[in-house]
PDB file of C-alpha atoms in Angstrom:
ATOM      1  CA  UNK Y 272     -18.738  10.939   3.802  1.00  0.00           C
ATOM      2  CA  UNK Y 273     -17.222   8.177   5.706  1.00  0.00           C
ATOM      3  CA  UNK Y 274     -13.648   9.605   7.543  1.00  0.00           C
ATOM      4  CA  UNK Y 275      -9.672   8.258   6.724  1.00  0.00           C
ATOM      5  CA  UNK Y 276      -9.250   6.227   9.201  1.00  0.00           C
ATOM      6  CA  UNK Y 277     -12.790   3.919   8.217  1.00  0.00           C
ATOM      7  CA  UNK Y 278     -10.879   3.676   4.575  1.00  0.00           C
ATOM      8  CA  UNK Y 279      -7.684   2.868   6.178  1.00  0.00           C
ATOM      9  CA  UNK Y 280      -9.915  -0.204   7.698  1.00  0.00           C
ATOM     10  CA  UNK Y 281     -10.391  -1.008   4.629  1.00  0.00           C
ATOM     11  CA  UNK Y 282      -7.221  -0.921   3.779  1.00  0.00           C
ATOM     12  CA  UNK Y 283      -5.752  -2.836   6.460  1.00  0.00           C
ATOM     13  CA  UNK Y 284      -8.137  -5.527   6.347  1.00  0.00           C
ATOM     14  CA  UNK Y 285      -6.812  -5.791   2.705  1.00  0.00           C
ATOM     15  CA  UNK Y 286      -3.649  -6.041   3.993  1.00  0.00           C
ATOM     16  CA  UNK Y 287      -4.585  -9.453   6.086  1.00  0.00           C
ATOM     17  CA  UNK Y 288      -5.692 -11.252   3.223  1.00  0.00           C
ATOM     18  CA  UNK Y 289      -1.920 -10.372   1.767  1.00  0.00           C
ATOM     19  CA  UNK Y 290      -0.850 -11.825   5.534  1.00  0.00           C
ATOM     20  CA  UNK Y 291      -2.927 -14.962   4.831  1.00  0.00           C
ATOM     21  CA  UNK Y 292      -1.339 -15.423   1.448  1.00  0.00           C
ATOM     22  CA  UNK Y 293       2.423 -15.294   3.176  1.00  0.00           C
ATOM     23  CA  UNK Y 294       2.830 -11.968   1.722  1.00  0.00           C
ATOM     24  CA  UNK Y 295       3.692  -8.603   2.979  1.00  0.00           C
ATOM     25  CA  UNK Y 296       1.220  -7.307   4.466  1.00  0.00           C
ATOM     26  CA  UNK Y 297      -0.266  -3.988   2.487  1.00  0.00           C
ATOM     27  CA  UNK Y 298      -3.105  -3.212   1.223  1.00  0.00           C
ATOM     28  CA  UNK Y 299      -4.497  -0.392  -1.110  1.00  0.00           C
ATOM     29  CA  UNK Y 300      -8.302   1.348  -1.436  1.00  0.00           C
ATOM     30  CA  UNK Y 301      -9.439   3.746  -3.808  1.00  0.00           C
ATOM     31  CA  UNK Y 302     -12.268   6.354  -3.235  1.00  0.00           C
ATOM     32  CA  UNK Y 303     -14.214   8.243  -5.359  1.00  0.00           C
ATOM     33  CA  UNK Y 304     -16.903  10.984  -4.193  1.00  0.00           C
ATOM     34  CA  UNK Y 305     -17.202   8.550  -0.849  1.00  0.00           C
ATOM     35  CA  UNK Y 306     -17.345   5.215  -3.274  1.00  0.00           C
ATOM     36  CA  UNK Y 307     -15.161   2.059  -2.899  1.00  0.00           C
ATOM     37  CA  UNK Y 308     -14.273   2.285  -6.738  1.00  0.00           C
ATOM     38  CA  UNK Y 309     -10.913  -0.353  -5.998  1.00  0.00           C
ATOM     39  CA  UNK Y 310      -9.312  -3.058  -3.455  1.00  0.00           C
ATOM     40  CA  UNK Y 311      -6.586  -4.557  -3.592  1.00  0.00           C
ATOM     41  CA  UNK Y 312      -3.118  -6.708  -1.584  1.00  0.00           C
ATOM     42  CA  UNK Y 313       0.162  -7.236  -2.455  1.00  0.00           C
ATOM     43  CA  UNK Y 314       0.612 -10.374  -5.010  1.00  0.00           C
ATOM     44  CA  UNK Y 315       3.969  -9.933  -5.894  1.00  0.00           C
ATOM     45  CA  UNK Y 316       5.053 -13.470  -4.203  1.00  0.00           C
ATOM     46  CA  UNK Y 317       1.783 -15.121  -5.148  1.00  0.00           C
ATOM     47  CA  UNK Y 318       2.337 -14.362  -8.694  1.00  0.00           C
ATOM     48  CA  UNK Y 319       5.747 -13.796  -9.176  1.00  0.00           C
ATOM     49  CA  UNK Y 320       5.685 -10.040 -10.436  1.00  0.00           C
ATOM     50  CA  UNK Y 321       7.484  -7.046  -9.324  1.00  0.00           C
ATOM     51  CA  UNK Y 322       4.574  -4.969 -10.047  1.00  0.00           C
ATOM     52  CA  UNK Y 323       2.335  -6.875  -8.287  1.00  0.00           C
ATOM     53  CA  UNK Y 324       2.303  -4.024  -5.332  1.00  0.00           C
ATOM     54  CA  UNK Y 325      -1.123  -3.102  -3.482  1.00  0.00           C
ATOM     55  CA  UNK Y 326      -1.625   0.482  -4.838  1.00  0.00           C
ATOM     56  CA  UNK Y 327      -0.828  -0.340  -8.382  1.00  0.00           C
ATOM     57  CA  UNK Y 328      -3.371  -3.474  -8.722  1.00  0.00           C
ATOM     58  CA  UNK Y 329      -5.816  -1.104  -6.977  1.00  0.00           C
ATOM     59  CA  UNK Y 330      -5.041   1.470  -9.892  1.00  0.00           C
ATOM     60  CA  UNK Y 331      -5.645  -0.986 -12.601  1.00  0.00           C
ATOM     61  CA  UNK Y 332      -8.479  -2.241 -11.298  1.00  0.00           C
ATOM     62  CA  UNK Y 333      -9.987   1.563 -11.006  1.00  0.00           C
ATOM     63  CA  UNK Y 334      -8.836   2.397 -14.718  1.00  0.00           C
ATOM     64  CA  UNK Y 335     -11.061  -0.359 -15.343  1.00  0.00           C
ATOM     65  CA  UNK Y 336     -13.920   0.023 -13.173  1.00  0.00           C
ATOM     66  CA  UNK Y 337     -14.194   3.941 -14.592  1.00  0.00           C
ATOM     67  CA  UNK Y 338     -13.183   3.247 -17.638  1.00  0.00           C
ATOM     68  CA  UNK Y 339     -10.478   6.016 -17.142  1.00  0.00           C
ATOM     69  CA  UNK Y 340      -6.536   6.257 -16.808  1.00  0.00           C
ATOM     70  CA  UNK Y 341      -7.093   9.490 -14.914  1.00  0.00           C
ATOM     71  CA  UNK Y 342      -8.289   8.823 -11.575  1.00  0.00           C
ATOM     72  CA  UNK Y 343      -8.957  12.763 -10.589  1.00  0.00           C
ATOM     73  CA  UNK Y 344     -10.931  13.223  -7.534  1.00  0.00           C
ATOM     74  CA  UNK Y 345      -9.729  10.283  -5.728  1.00  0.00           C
ATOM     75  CA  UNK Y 346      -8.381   9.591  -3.096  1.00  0.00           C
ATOM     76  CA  UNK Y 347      -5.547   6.122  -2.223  1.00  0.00           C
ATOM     77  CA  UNK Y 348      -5.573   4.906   1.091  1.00  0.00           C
ATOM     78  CA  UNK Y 349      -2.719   2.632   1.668  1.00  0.00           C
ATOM     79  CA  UNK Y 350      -1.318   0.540   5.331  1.00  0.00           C
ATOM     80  CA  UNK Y 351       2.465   1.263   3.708  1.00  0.00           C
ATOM     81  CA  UNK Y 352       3.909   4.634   2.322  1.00  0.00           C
ATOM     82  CA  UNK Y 353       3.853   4.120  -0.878  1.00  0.00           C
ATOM     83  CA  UNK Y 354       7.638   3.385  -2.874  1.00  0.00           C
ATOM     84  CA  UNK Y 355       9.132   4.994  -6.129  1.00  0.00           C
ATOM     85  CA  UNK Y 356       7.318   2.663  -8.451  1.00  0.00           C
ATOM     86  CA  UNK Y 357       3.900   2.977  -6.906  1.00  0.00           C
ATOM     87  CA  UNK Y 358       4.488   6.947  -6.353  1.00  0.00           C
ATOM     88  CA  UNK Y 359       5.361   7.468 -10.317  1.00  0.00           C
ATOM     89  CA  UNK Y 360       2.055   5.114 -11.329  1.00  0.00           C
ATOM     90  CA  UNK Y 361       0.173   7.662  -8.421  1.00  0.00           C
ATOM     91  CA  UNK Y 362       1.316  10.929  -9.701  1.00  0.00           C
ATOM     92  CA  UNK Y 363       0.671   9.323 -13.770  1.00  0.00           C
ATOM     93  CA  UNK Y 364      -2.896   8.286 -12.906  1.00  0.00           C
ATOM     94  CA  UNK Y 365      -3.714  11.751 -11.401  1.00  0.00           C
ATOM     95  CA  UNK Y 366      -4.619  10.854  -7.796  1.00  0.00           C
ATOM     96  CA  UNK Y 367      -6.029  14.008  -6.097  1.00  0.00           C
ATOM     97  CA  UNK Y 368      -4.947  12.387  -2.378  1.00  0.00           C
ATOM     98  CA  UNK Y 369      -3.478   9.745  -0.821  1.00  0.00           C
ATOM     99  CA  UNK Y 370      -3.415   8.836   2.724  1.00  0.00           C
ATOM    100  CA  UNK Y 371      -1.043   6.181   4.647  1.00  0.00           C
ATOM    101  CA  UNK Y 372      -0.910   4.470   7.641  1.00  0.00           C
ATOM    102  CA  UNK Y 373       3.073   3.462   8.162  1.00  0.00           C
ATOM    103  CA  UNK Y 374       6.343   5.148   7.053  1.00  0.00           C
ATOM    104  CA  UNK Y 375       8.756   2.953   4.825  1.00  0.00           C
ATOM    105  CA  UNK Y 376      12.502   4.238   6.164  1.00  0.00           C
ATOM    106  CA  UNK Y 377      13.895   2.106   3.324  1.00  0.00           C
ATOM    107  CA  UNK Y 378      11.765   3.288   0.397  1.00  0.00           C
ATOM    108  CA  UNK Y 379       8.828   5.599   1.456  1.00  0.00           C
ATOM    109  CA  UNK Y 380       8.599   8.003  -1.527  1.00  0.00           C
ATOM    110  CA  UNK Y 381       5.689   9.743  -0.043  1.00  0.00           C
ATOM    111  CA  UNK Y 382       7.590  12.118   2.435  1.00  0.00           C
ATOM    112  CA  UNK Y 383      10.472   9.278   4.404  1.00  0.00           C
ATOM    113  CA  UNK Y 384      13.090   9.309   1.800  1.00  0.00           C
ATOM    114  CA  UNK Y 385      11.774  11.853  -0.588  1.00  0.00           C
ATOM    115  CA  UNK Y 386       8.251  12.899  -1.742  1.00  0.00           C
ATOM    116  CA  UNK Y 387       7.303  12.390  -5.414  1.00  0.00           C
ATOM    117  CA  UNK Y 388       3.644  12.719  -4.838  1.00  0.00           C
ATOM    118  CA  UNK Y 389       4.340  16.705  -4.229  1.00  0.00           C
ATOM    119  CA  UNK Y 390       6.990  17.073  -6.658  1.00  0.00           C
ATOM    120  CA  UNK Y 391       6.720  20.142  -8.097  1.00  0.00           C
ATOM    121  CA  UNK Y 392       7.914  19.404 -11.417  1.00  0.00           C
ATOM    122  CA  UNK Y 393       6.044  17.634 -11.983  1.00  0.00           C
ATOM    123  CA  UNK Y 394       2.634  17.888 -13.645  1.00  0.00           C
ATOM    124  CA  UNK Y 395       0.442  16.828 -11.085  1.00  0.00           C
ATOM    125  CA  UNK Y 396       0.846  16.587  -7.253  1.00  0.00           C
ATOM    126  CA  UNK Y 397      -1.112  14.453  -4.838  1.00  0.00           C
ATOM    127  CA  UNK Y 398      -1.589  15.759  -1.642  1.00  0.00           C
ATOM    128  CA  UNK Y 399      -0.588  13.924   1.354  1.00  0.00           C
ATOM    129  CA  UNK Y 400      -1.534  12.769   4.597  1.00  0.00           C
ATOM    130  CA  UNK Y 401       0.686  10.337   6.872  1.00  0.00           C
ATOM    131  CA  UNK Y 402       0.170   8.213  10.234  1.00  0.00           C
ATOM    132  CA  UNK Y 403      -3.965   7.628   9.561  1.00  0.00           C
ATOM    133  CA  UNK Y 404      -3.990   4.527  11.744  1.00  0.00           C
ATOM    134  CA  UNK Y 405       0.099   4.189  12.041  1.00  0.00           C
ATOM    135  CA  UNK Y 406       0.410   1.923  14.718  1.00  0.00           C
ATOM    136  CA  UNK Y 407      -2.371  -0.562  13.398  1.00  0.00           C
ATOM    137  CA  UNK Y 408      -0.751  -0.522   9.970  1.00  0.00           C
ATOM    138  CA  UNK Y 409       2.956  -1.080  11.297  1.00  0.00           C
ATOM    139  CA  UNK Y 410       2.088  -3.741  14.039  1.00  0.00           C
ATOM    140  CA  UNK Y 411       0.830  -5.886  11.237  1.00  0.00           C
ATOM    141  CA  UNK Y 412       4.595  -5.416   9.446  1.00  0.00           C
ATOM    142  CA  UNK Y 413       6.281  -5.579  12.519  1.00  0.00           C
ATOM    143  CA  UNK Y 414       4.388  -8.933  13.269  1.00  0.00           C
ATOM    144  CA  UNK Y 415       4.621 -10.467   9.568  1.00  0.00           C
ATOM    145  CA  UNK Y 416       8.476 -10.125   9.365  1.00  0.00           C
ATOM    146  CA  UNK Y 417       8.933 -11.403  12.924  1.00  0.00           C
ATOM    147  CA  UNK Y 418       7.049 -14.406  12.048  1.00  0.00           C
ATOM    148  CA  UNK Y 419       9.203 -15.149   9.019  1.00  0.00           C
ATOM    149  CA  UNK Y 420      12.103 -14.542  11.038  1.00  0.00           C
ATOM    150  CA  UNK Y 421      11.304 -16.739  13.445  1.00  0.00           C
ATOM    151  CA  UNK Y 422       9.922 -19.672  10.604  1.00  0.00           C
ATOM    152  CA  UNK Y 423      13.865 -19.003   8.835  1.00  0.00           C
ATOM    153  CA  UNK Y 424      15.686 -19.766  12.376  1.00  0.00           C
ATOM    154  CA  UNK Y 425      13.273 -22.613  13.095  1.00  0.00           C
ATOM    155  CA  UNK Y 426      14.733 -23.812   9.584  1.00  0.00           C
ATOM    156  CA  UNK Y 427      18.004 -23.631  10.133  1.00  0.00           C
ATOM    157  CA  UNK Y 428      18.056 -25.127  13.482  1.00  0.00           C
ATOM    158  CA  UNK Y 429      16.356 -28.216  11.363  1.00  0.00           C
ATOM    159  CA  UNK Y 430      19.201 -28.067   8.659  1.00  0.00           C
ATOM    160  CA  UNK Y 431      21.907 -28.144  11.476  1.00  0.00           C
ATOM    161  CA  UNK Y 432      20.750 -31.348  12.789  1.00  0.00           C
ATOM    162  CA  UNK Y 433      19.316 -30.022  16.280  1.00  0.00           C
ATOM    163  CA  UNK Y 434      16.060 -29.425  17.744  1.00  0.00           C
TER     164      UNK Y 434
END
């Protein structure tokens, strides 16, 4: 069995293709028994969608490869912690483990802000294991945002007539 951090490769080179689509850079791999079962980027600029995050296109796409909702015995590799919305759809699809690369200090539901995935109340807990490739993972956020920083004051320099 291959280790986390060749998944989180995976992963991150998901992410780029986000990166090369101007969106945020994350990307999302499911495992099962060793097995690529899903891949997956963020879309949610490229199609407009608020779902449109990495891990829950990589959970769709799962459901459908297995022909199962419940994704037991798998494990989510993802270059962002994952957020409330992506945490419920992890904990509802029954994902045994999932494994992430940066923290999200403004919605990391994975252990930052809170942790849903090992909620006790609820009926099923994912275990979880942070920082697998951290710096990799966050150097591509830290470097996206820059970049669109830098395109929005090259912008408004334009708009203010100087150069």
């Amino acid at each position: 069995m291959m280790s986390d951090e060749y998944y989180m490769k995976l992963a991150i080179e998901e992410a780029k293709k986000a990166t090369d689509l101007d969106e945020v850079p994350i990307g999302a791999v499911l495992v099962l028994e060793g097995e690529v079962i899903a891949k997956a980027h963020n879309l949610r600029e490229t199609q407009q969608r608020s779902i449109a995050h990495a891990e829950l296109l990589a959970i769709d796409k799962a459901c459908k490869r297995i022909g199962s909702w419940r994704l037991e015995n798998t494990t989510l590799y993802v270059t962002l912690e994952p957020c409330a919305m992506c945490s419920g759809a992890i904990v509802l699809s029954r994902v045994s483990r999932v494994v992430f690369g940066a923290r999200d200090p403004k919605g990391g539901c994975a252990g930052t802000l809170m942790n849903l995935l090992e909620e006790q109340r609820f009926n099923h807990q994912a275990e979880v294991v942070p920082g697998v490739c951290e710096e990799e993972c966050g150097q591509l956020l830290r470097s996206f945002f820059k970049e669109i920083r830098r395109k929005k004051k090259e912008a408004k320099k334009g708009t203010n007539g100087t150069t």
